[in-house]
Amino acid sequence: MTWTSAFGKGSGWLLQKIVNALALSRISPNTLTFIGLLINIVAAIFFGYARAQNKDRMFLYAGLTIIGAGLFDMVDGRVARQTNQVSVFGAFFDSVLDRYSDVALFFGLLVYYARGNRFFYVVLVAFCMTASLMVSYTRARAEALIGSCKVGFMERPERIVLVILGALFNHWGVMAPALWTLALFSTITVIHRIRYTYNETERRKLQRA
């Protein structure tokens, strides 16, 4: 067994223990989802509170807080399945609050860059926020039409990892390239999904003909 597989197995074991404890508490999965949103709002406040004198420390706090929020994002679905509380509304609620969490984090960065009079990065963060929402929207809209649209690379986990890396290593200027990467690949993902949906709708049109 390699160290990576051992780490993965150990992490899975720990995560399952957390899920078991939460399942015993009979807490609602929707409550866990909401707590995750609140934690992401705290991370956004750390971003917004950052300034030249404390930005590295505030960004580090924000990155660690987002990791904590990610724990709730990982366990809410597992708790729902383990306690037989899976529901259509739960999936909808989780998706909606994920969007609010994304917007909160980007809004915190917007405040940080605006306070520092860095107009270019205010525009970049706003673009990242828009592109991130469009990644989710294009999939949801496409799946209402063609059933499945899972193409594209820049899903929410990848976006969150980029923000975490940018926050944790902001001392070395990692947030800027993280935002550029997020903006580029989110846009590519949106274009990919538009193209895929077009091709799929045209294919079905030909089949009906």
Short mmCIF file of C-alpha atoms in Angstrom, two decimals:
data_model
loop_
_atom_site.label_atom_id
_atom_site.label_comp_id
_atom_site.label_asym_id
_atom_site.label_seq_id
_atom_site.Cartn_x
_atom_site.Cartn_y
_atom_site.Cartn_z
CA MET A 1 0.00 0.00 0.00
CA THR A 2 1.39 3.41 -1.00
CA TRP A 3 1.35 6.35 1.36
CA THR A 4 -1.22 8.13 -0.82
CA SER A 5 -3.62 5.18 -0.72
CA ALA A 6 -3.04 4.88 3.03
CA PHE A 7 -3.81 8.58 3.46
CA GLY A 8 -6.94 8.24 1.34
CA LYS A 9 -8.09 5.22 3.33
CA GLY A 10 -7.43 6.99 6.62
CA SER A 11 -9.25 10.12 5.47
CA GLY A 12 -12.21 8.04 4.34
CA TRP A 13 -12.29 6.26 7.69
CA LEU A 14 -12.24 9.57 9.59
CA LEU A 15 -14.91 11.07 7.34
CA GLN A 16 -17.14 8.04 7.89
CA LYS A 17 -16.73 8.37 11.66
CA ILE A 18 -17.86 11.99 11.43
CA VAL A 19 -20.83 10.96 9.29
CA ASN A 20 -21.74 8.23 11.78
CA ALA A 21 -21.66 10.70 14.67
CA LEU A 22 -23.79 13.22 12.80
CA ALA A 23 -26.24 10.48 11.78
CA LEU A 24 -26.63 9.46 15.42
CA SER A 25 -27.39 13.06 16.35
CA ARG A 26 -30.30 12.98 13.86
CA ILE A 27 -29.32 16.41 12.59
CA SER A 28 -31.00 17.40 9.36
CA PRO A 29 -28.75 17.30 6.27
CA ASN A 30 -30.27 20.65 5.28
CA THR A 31 -29.00 22.08 8.56
CA LEU A 32 -25.50 20.85 7.74
CA THR A 33 -25.76 22.51 4.33
CA PHE A 34 -26.83 25.78 5.96
CA ILE A 35 -23.96 25.62 8.47
CA GLY A 36 -21.57 25.22 5.55
CA LEU A 37 -22.95 28.43 4.04
CA LEU A 38 -22.49 30.30 7.32
CA ILE A 39 -18.87 29.14 7.57
CA ASN A 40 -18.20 30.32 4.00
CA ILE A 41 -19.67 33.71 4.94
CA VAL A 42 -17.13 33.87 7.79
CA ALA A 43 -14.38 33.15 5.24
CA ALA A 44 -15.73 35.95 3.06
CA ILE A 45 -15.56 38.31 6.04
CA PHE A 46 -11.89 37.40 6.50
CA PHE A 47 -11.27 38.26 2.83
CA GLY A 48 -13.15 41.54 3.14
CA TYR A 49 -11.40 42.48 6.37
CA ALA A 50 -7.94 41.99 4.87
CA ARG A 51 -5.76 45.00 4.18
CA ALA A 52 -2.13 45.59 3.30
CA GLN A 53 -0.94 45.14 6.89
CA ASN A 54 -2.74 41.85 7.63
CA LYS A 55 -3.72 40.37 4.26
CA ASP A 56 -1.53 37.27 4.51
CA ARG A 57 -2.95 36.37 7.92
CA MET A 58 -6.56 37.14 6.92
CA PHE A 59 -6.24 35.16 3.70
CA LEU A 60 -4.76 32.23 5.64
CA TYR A 61 -7.70 32.33 8.05
CA ALA A 62 -10.09 32.48 5.10
CA GLY A 63 -8.46 29.48 3.41
CA LEU A 64 -8.62 27.37 6.57
CA THR A 65 -12.24 28.41 7.12
CA ILE A 66 -13.18 27.37 3.58
CA ILE A 67 -11.62 23.96 4.26
CA GLY A 68 -13.83 23.71 7.35
CA ALA A 69 -16.89 24.61 5.27
CA GLY A 70 -15.88 21.95 2.76
CA LEU A 71 -16.22 19.33 5.49
CA PHE A 72 -19.92 20.14 5.81
CA ASP A 73 -20.21 20.08 2.03
CA MET A 74 -18.79 16.55 2.03
CA VAL A 75 -20.91 15.12 4.84
CA ASP A 76 -24.39 16.54 4.23
CA GLY A 77 -25.15 14.17 1.35
CA ARG A 78 -23.61 11.20 3.13
CA VAL A 79 -25.64 11.90 6.26
CA ALA A 80 -28.79 12.18 4.15
CA ARG A 81 -28.15 8.77 2.57
CA GLN A 82 -27.20 7.10 5.86
CA THR A 83 -30.30 8.39 7.66
CA ASN A 84 -32.67 7.86 4.71
CA GLN A 85 -33.34 11.59 4.43
CA VAL A 86 -32.46 11.92 0.75
CA SER A 87 -35.00 14.17 -0.99
CA VAL A 88 -35.41 16.16 -4.17
CA PHE A 89 -35.75 19.33 -2.14
CA GLY A 90 -32.53 18.52 -0.26
CA ALA A 91 -30.60 18.31 -3.53
CA PHE A 92 -32.19 21.59 -4.67
CA PHE A 93 -31.45 23.30 -1.34
CA ASP A 94 -27.83 22.12 -1.43
CA SER A 95 -27.37 23.45 -4.96
CA VAL A 96 -28.89 26.85 -4.14
CA LEU A 97 -26.79 27.31 -1.00
CA ASP A 98 -23.65 26.27 -2.89
CA ARG A 99 -24.27 29.19 -5.24
CA TYR A 100 -24.68 31.56 -2.28
CA SER A 101 -21.43 30.22 -0.79
CA ASP A 102 -19.57 30.85 -4.05
CA VAL A 103 -20.95 34.38 -4.35
CA ALA A 104 -20.07 35.11 -0.70
CA LEU A 105 -16.42 34.15 -1.19
CA PHE A 106 -16.07 36.21 -4.36
CA PHE A 107 -17.88 39.12 -2.72
CA GLY A 108 -15.33 39.04 0.10
CA LEU A 109 -12.52 39.22 -2.46
CA LEU A 110 -14.33 42.06 -4.24
CA VAL A 111 -14.40 44.04 -1.01
CA TYR A 112 -10.69 43.36 -0.41
CA TYR A 113 -9.60 44.53 -3.85
CA ALA A 114 -12.00 47.49 -3.82
CA ARG A 115 -10.64 48.68 -0.47
CA GLY A 116 -7.14 48.48 -1.94
CA ASN A 117 -8.18 50.50 -5.02
CA ARG A 118 -7.17 47.63 -7.32
CA PHE A 119 -9.80 48.18 -9.97
CA PHE A 120 -8.46 45.58 -12.40
CA TYR A 121 -8.77 42.79 -9.84
CA VAL A 122 -12.24 43.99 -8.84
CA VAL A 123 -13.24 43.40 -12.47
CA LEU A 124 -11.42 40.04 -12.54
CA VAL A 125 -13.17 38.79 -9.40
CA ALA A 126 -16.52 39.99 -10.73
CA PHE A 127 -15.84 38.06 -13.94
CA CYS A 128 -14.88 34.95 -11.94
CA MET A 129 -18.11 35.24 -9.95
CA THR A 130 -20.18 35.53 -13.13
CA ALA A 131 -18.36 32.70 -14.89
CA SER A 132 -18.72 30.41 -11.87
CA LEU A 133 -22.45 31.00 -11.74
CA MET A 134 -22.70 30.41 -15.49
CA VAL A 135 -20.90 27.06 -15.16
CA SER A 136 -23.64 25.92 -12.82
CA TYR A 137 -26.45 27.58 -14.77
CA THR A 138 -25.47 26.10 -18.14
CA ARG A 139 -25.45 22.61 -16.67
CA ALA A 140 -28.80 23.07 -14.91
CA ARG A 141 -30.44 24.58 -17.99
CA ALA A 142 -28.95 21.99 -20.33
CA GLU A 143 -30.06 19.09 -18.14
CA ALA A 144 -33.60 20.47 -18.20
CA LEU A 145 -33.44 20.06 -21.98
CA ILE A 146 -31.25 17.03 -22.70
CA GLY A 147 -31.11 15.13 -19.40
CA SER A 148 -27.36 15.20 -18.71
CA CYS A 149 -24.57 17.73 -19.24
CA LYS A 150 -21.57 16.78 -17.14
CA VAL A 151 -18.94 17.94 -19.62
CA GLY A 152 -16.32 20.52 -18.70
CA PHE A 153 -13.51 20.62 -16.19
CA MET A 154 -14.10 23.58 -13.88
CA GLU A 155 -16.76 22.24 -11.52
CA ARG A 156 -17.33 23.63 -8.03
CA PRO A 157 -14.72 21.44 -6.25
CA GLU A 158 -12.02 22.63 -8.65
CA ARG A 159 -13.06 26.27 -8.17
CA ILE A 160 -13.02 25.94 -4.39
CA VAL A 161 -9.59 24.27 -4.44
CA LEU A 162 -8.22 27.18 -6.50
CA VAL A 163 -9.63 29.74 -4.04
CA ILE A 164 -8.23 27.77 -1.10
CA LEU A 165 -4.77 27.56 -2.69
CA GLY A 166 -4.85 31.27 -3.49
CA ALA A 167 -5.84 32.09 0.08
CA LEU A 168 -3.37 29.77 1.83
CA PHE A 169 -0.43 30.86 -0.32
CA ASN A 170 -1.32 34.49 -0.90
CA HIS A 171 1.97 35.48 0.72
CA TRP A 172 3.63 34.28 -2.49
CA GLY A 173 1.07 35.94 -4.72
CA VAL A 174 -0.85 32.78 -5.60
CA MET A 175 -4.34 34.34 -5.48
CA ALA A 176 -3.83 36.32 -8.70
CA PRO A 177 -2.90 33.30 -10.90
CA ALA A 178 -5.62 31.28 -9.15
CA LEU A 179 -8.21 33.85 -10.22
CA TRP A 180 -6.86 33.95 -13.76
CA THR A 181 -6.99 30.15 -13.95
CA LEU A 182 -10.51 30.11 -12.57
CA ALA A 183 -11.68 32.77 -15.04
CA LEU A 184 -10.11 31.01 -18.04
CA PHE A 185 -11.24 27.46 -17.35
CA SER A 186 -14.70 28.47 -16.14
CA THR A 187 -15.21 30.27 -19.44
CA ILE A 188 -13.95 27.25 -21.38
CA THR A 189 -16.32 25.03 -19.41
CA VAL A 190 -19.29 27.27 -20.22
CA ILE A 191 -18.39 27.26 -23.93
CA HIS A 192 -17.94 23.48 -23.83
CA ARG A 193 -21.39 23.02 -22.30
CA ILE A 194 -23.02 25.36 -24.81
CA ARG A 195 -21.40 23.46 -27.67
CA TYR A 196 -22.30 20.08 -26.18
CA THR A 197 -25.93 21.11 -25.69
CA TYR A 198 -26.13 22.46 -29.24
CA ASN A 199 -24.71 19.25 -30.69
CA GLU A 200 -27.03 17.11 -28.57
CA THR A 201 -30.15 19.07 -29.49
CA GLU A 202 -29.20 18.92 -33.19
CA ARG A 203 -28.59 15.18 -32.95
CA ARG A 204 -32.01 14.63 -31.39
CA LYS A 205 -33.61 16.83 -34.04
CA LEU A 206 -32.10 14.65 -36.76
CA GLN A 207 -33.27 11.48 -34.98
CA ARG A 208 -36.84 12.78 -34.90
CA ALA A 209 -36.61 13.66 -38.57
#
